[in-house]
Coordinates of C-alpha atoms and ligand atoms in Angstrom, one line a residue:
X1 CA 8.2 -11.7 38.7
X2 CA 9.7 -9.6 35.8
X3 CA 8.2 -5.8 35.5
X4 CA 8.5 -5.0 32.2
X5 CA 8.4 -1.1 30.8
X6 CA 7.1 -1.0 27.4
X7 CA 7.0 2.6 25.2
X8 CA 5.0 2.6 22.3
X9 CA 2.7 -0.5 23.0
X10 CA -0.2 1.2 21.7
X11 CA 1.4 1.0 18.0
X12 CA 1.7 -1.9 15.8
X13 CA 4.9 -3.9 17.1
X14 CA 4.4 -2.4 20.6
X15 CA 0.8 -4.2 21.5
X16 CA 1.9 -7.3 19.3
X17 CA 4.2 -7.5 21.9
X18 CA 2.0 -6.9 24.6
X19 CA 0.4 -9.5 23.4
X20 CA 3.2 -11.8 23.2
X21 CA 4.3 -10.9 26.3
X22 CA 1.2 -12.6 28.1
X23 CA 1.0 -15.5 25.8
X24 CA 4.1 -16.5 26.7
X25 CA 4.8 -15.7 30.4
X26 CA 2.3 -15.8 33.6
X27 CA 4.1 -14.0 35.9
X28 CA 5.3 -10.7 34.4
X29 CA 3.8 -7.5 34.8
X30 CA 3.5 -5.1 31.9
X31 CA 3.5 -1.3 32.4
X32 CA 2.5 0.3 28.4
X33 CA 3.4 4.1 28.4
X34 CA 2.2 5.7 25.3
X35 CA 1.5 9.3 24.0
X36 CA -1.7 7.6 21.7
X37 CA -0.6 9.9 18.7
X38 CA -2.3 9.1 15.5
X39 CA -0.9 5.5 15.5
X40 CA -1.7 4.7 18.5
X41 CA -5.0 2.6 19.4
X42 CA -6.3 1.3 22.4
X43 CA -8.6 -0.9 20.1
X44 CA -5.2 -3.2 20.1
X45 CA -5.2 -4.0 23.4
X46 CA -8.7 -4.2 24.3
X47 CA -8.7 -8.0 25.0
X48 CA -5.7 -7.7 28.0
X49 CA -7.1 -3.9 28.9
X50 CA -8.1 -5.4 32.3
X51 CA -6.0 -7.9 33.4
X52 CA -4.4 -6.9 36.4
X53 CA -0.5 -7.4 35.8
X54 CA -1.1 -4.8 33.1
X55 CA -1.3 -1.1 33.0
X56 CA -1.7 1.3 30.4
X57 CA -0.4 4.5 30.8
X58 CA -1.1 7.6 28.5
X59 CA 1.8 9.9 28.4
X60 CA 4.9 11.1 26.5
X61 CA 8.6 9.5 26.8
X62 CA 10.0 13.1 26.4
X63 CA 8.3 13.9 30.0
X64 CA 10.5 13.3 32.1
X65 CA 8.3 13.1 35.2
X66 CA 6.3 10.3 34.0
X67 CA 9.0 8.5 33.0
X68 CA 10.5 8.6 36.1
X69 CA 7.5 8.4 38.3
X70 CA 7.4 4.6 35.6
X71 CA 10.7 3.3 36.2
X72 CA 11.5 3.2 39.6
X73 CA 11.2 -0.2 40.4
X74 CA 11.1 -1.5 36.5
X75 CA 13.7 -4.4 35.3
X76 CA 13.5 -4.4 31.3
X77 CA 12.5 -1.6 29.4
X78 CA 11.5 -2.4 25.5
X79 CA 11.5 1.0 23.7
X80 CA 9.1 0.9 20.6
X81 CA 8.0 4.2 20.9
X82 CA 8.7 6.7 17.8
X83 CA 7.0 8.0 15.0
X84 CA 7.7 5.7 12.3
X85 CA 6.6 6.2 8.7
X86 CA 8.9 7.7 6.4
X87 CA 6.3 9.6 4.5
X88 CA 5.4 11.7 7.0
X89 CA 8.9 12.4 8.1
X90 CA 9.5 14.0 4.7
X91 CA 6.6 16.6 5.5
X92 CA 7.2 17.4 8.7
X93 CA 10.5 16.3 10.5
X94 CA 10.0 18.1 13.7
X95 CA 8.7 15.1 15.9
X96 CA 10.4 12.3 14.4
X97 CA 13.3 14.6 16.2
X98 CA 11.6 14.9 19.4
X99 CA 10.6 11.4 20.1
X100 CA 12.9 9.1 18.3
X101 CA 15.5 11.0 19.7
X102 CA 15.2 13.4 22.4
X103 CA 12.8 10.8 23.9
X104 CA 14.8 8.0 24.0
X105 CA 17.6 10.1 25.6
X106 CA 14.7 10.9 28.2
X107 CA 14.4 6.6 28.9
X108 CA 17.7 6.0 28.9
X109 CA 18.7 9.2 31.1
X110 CA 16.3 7.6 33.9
X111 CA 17.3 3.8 33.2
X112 CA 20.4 5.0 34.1
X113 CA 18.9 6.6 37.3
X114 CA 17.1 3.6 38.8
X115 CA 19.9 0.7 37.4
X116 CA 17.8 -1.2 35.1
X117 CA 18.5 -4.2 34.0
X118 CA 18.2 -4.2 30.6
X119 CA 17.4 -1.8 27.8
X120 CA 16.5 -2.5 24.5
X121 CA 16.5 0.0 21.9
X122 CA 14.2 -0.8 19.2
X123 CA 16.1 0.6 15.8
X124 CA 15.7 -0.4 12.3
X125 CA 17.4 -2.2 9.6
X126 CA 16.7 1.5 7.7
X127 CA 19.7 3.3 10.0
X128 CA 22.2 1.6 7.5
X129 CA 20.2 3.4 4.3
X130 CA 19.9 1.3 0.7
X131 CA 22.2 -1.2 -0.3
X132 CA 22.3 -2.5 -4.5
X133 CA 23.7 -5.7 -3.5
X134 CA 25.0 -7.8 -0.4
X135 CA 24.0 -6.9 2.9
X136 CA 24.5 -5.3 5.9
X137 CA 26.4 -6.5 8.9
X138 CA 26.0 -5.0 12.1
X139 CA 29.1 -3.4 11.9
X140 CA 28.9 -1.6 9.0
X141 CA 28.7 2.3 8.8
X142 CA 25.6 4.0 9.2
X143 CA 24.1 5.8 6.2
X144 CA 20.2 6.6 6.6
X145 CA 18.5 8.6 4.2
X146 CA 15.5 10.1 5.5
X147 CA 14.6 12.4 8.7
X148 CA 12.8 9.3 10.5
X149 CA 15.8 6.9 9.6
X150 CA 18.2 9.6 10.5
X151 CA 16.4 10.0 13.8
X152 CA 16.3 6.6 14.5
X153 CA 20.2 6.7 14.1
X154 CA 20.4 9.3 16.6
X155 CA 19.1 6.9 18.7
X156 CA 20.4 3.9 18.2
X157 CA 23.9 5.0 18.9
X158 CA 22.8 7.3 22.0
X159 CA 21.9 4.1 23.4
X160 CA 25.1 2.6 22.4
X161 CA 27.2 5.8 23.9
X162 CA 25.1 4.7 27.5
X163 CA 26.5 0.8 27.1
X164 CA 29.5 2.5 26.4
X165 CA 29.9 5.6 29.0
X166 CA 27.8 4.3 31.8
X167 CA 28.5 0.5 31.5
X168 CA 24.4 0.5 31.2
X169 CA 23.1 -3.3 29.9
X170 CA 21.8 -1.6 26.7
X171 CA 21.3 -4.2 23.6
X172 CA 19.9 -2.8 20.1
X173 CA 18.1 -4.6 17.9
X174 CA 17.6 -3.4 14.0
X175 CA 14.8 -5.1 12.1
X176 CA 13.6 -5.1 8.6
X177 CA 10.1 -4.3 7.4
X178 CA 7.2 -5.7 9.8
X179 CA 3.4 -7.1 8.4
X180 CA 1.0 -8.2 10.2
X181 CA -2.2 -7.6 12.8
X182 CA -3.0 -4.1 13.9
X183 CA -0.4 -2.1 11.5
X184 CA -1.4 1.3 10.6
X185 CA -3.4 1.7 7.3
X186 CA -0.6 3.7 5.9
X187 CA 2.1 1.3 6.1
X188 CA 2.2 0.0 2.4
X189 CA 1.1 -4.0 2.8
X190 CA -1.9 -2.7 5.2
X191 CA -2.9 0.5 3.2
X192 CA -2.6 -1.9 -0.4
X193 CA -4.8 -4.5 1.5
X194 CA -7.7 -2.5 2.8
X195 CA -8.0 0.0 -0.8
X196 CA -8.3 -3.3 -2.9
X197 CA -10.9 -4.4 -0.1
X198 CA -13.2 -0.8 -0.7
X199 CA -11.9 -1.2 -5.2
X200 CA -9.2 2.0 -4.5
X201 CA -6.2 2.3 -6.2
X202 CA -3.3 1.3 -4.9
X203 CA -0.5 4.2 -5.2
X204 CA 2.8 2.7 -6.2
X205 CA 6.1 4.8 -6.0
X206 CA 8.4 5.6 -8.6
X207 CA 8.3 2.0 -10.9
X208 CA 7.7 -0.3 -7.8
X209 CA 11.2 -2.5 -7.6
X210 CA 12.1 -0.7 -4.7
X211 CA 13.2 -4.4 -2.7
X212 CA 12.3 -4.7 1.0
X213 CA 12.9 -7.6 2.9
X214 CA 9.6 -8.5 4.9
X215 CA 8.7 -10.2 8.2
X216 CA 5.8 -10.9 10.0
X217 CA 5.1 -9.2 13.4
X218 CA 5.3 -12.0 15.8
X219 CA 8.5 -13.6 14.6
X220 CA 9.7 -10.0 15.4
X221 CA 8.5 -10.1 18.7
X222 CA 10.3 -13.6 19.3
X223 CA 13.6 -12.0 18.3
X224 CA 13.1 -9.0 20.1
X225 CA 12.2 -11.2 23.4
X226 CA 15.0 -13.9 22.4
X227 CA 17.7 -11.1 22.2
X228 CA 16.5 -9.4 25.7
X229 CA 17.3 -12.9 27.5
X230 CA 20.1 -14.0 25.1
X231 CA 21.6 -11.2 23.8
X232 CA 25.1 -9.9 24.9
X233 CA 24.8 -6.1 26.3
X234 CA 26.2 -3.1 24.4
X235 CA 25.5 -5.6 20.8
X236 CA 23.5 -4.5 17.9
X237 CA 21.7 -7.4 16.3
X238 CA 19.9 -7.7 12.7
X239 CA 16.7 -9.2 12.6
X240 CA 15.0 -10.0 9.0
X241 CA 12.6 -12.4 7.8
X242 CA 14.6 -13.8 4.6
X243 CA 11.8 -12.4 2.6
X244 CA 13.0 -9.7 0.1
X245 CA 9.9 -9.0 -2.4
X246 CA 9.9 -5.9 -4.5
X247 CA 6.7 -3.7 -4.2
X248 CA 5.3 -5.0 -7.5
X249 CA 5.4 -8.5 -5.9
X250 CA 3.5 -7.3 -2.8
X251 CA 1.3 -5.6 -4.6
X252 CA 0.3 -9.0 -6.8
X253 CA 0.4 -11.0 -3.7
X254 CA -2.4 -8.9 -2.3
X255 CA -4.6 -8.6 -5.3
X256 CA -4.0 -12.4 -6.1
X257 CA -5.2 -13.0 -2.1
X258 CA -8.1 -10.5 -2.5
X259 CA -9.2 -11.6 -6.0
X260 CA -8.6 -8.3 -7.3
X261 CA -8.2 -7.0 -10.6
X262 CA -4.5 -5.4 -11.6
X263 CA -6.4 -2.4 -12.6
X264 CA -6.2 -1.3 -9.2
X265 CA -2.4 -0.7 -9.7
X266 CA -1.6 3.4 -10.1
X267 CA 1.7 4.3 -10.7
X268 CA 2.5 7.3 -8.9
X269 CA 5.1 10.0 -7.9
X270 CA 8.1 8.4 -6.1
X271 CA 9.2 9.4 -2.4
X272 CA 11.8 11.8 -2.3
X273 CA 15.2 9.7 -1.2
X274 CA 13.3 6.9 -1.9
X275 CA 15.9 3.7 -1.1
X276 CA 16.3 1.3 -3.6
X277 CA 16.8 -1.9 -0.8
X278 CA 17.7 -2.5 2.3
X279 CA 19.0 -5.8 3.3
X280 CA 20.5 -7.1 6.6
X281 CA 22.9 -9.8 7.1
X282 CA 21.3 -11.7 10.0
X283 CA 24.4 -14.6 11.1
X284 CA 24.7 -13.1 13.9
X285 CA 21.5 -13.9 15.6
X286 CA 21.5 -17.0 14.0
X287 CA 24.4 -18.1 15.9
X288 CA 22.3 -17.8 19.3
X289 CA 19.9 -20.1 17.9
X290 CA 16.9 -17.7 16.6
X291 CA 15.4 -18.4 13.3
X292 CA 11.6 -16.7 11.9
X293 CA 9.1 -19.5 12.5
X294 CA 6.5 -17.8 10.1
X295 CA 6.5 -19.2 6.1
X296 CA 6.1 -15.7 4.6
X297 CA 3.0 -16.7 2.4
X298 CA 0.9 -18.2 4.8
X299 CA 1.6 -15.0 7.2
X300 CA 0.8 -13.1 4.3
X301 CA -2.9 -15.1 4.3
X302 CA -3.1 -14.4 7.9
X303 CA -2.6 -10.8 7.5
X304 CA -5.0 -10.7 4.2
X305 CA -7.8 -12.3 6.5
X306 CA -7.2 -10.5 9.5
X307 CA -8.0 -7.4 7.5
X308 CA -10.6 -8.9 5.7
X309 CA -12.3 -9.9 9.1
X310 CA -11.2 -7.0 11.0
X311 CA -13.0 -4.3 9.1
X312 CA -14.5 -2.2 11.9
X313 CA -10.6 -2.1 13.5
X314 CA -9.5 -0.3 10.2
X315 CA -12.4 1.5 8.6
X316 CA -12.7 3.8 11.9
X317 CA -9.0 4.9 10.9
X318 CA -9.3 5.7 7.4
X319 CA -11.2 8.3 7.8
X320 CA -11.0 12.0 9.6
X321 CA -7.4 12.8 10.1
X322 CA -6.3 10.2 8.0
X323 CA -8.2 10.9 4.9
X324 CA -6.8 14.7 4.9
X325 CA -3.3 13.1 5.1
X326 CA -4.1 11.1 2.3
X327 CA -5.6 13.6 0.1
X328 CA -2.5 15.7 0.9
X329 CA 0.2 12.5 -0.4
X330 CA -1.8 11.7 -3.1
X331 CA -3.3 15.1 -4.4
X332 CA -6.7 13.2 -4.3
X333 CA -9.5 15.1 -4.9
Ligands
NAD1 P1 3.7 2.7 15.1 O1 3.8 4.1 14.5 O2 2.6 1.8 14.7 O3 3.6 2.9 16.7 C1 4.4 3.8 17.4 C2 3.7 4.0 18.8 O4 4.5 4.9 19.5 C3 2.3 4.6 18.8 O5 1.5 3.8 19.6 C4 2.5 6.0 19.2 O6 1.3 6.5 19.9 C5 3.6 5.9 20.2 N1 4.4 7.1 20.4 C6 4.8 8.0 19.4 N2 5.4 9.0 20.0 C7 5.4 8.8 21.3 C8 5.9 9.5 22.4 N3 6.5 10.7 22.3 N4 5.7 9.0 23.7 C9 5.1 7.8 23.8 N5 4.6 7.1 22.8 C10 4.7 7.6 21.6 O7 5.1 2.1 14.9 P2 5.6 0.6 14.7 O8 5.6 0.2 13.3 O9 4.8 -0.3 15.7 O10 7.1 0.6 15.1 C11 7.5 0.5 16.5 C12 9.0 0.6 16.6 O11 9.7 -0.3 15.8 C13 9.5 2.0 16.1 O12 10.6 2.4 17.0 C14 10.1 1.7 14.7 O13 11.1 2.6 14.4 C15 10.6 0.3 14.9 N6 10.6 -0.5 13.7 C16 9.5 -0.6 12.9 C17 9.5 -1.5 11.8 C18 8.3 -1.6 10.9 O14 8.4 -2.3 9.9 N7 7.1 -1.1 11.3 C19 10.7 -2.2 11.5 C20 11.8 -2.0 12.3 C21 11.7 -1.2 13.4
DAU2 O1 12.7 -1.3 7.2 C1 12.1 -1.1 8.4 C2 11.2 0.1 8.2 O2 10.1 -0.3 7.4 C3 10.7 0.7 9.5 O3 11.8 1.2 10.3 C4 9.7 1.8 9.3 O4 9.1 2.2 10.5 C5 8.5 1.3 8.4 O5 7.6 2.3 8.1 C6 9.1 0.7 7.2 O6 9.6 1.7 6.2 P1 9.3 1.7 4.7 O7 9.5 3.0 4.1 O8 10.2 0.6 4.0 O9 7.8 1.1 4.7 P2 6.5 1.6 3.9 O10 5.4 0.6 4.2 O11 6.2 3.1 4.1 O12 7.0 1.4 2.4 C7 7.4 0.1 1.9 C8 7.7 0.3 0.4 O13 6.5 0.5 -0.3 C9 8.7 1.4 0.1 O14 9.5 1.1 -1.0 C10 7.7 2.6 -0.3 C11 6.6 1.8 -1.0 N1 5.2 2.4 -0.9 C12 4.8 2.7 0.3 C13 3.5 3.3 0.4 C14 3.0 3.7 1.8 C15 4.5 2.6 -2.1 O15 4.9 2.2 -3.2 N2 3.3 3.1 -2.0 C16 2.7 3.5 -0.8 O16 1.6 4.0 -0.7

């Protein structure tokens, strides 16, 4: 019986992993610590909520306390747990700081304490920054270019520096852009989705060939489960979904799915730093036998219906809170 410490599973990736998790094993036991900031929804979980091998537990990975009250007698601990959109990073810096950073210190610093057995730091393919042509190998210099990607950074190699230093079974794993089930109206395949659903525009940076290379949520999850039992400690591994579409393309996908009219399409101011593409090299996970399973256009019709069918999960988030943010980006009247 595994005990498994996950930060963050109240997010998107998080409680599709959660969820993964108990599809695929029977006897693990999941603890979820989570602060429930704006991204973070209970309504995720809500069909595991009472099993008994899981327990939800609301708190904040900076507190050291609860973290340590957590991982006493914990093997693997998963850390999700950031803020994670790059938008709001631009506005307001301050806690992309004090959790991607500061917080994971916090884990690791009481990992360290009670001899876990393996950490993985969740990082991002964004920690290398934007890349014209090629792509990146796990060994090439880090070069992110906005406060959440620079945070994440900070994290990724304070994690490394604990493999290193304290000989701790860290492994890191740096993925490309996620879609899928549960993702937070502001991410841009959700937030284009559900405004062609209620006829809004959808607000397109800069001219839109800004390239992203896209995977759905679950074949993340396998990777990030694969590397945990596979993966050599102290290694950074890329995870991508072979899927590089430039926003124009996702935007036409999603009308195209939705039956929409291109008038939807609004050309607006582009995000300051803005990176062209990011790309990762991903040969080195291939060579321990993991592949994505999902064919990106019929996970793109699974995400499309899921938020067609899922309309109380999302309309409850766009408004309140989330409507002044968005009045705020998009000077909206
Ligand atoms: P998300 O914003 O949907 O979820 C983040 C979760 O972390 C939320 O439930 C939130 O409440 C929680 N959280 C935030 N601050 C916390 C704190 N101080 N203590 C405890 N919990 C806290 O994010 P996501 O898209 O699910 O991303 C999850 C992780 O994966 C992040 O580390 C992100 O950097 C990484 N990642 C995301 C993508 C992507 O495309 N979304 C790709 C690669 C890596
Ligand atoms: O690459 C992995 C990263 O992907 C993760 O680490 C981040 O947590 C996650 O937020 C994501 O970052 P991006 O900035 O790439 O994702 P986002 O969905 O915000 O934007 C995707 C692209 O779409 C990007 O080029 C900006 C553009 N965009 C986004 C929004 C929200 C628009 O044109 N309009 C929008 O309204």
């Amino acid at each position: 019986m595994k005990k498994y410490l996950v930060t963050g599973g109240a997010g998107f990736i998080g409680s599709n992993y959660i969820h993964y998790l108990f599809e695929k094993y029977s006897d693990i036991q999941v603890i979820n610590l989570d602060k429930l900031t704006y991204a973070g929804n209970l309504e995720n979980l809500r069909e595991i909520e009472n099993r008994p091998d899981y327990q939800f537990v609301e708190g904040d990975i900076c507190d050291e306390k609860i973290v340590d009250d957590l991982m006493k007698d914990v093997d693997y601990v998963i850390n999700f747990a950031a803020e994670s959109h790059v938008d709001r990073s631009i506005g307001s810096p301050d806690d992309f700081i004090k959790t991607d950073v500061y917080g994971t210190f916090v884990l690791l610093e009481s990992a360290r304490k009670y001899k876990i057995k393996k950490f993985v730091q969740i990082s991002t393919d964004e920690v290398y920054g934007s890349i014209e042509k090629g792509s990146f190998v796990e060994t090439d210099p880090l070069m992110p270019s906005s406060p959440y990607s620079a945070s994440k950074s900070g994290a990724d190699r304070l994690a490394y520096s604990y493999f290193v230093t304290y000989d701790m079974p860290v492994l890191i794993t740096r993925c490309s852009n996620n879609f899928g089930q549960y993702q937070y109206p502001e991410k841009l395949i959700p937030l284009f989705i559900t405004n062609a659903i209620e006829d809004k525009k959808l607000p397109i940076y800069g001219d839109g060939k800004n390239v992203r290379d896209w995977i759905y949520v679950l074949d993340h999850c396998d990777a990030v489960d694969f590397i945990l039992h596979n993966g050599k400690n102290g290694e950074v591994y890329n995870i991508g979904g072979g899927n590089e579409r430039n926003n124009l393309e996702i935007t036409e996908l999603i009308l195209n799915g939705l039956g929409k009219s291109k008038n939807l399409m609004t050309f607006v101011e582009d995000r300051l730093g803005h990176d062209r593409r990011y790309s990762v090299d991903c040969r080195k996970l291939e060579s321990l036998g993991w592949r994505p399973k999902y064919e990106f256009s019929k996970a793109m019709d699974l995400t499309i219906d899921w938020y067609k069918n899922n309309q109380w999960w999302w309309k409850k988030i766009k408004s309140g809170e989330y409507l002044d943010y968005y009045k705020k980006q998009y000077k909206m009247k």
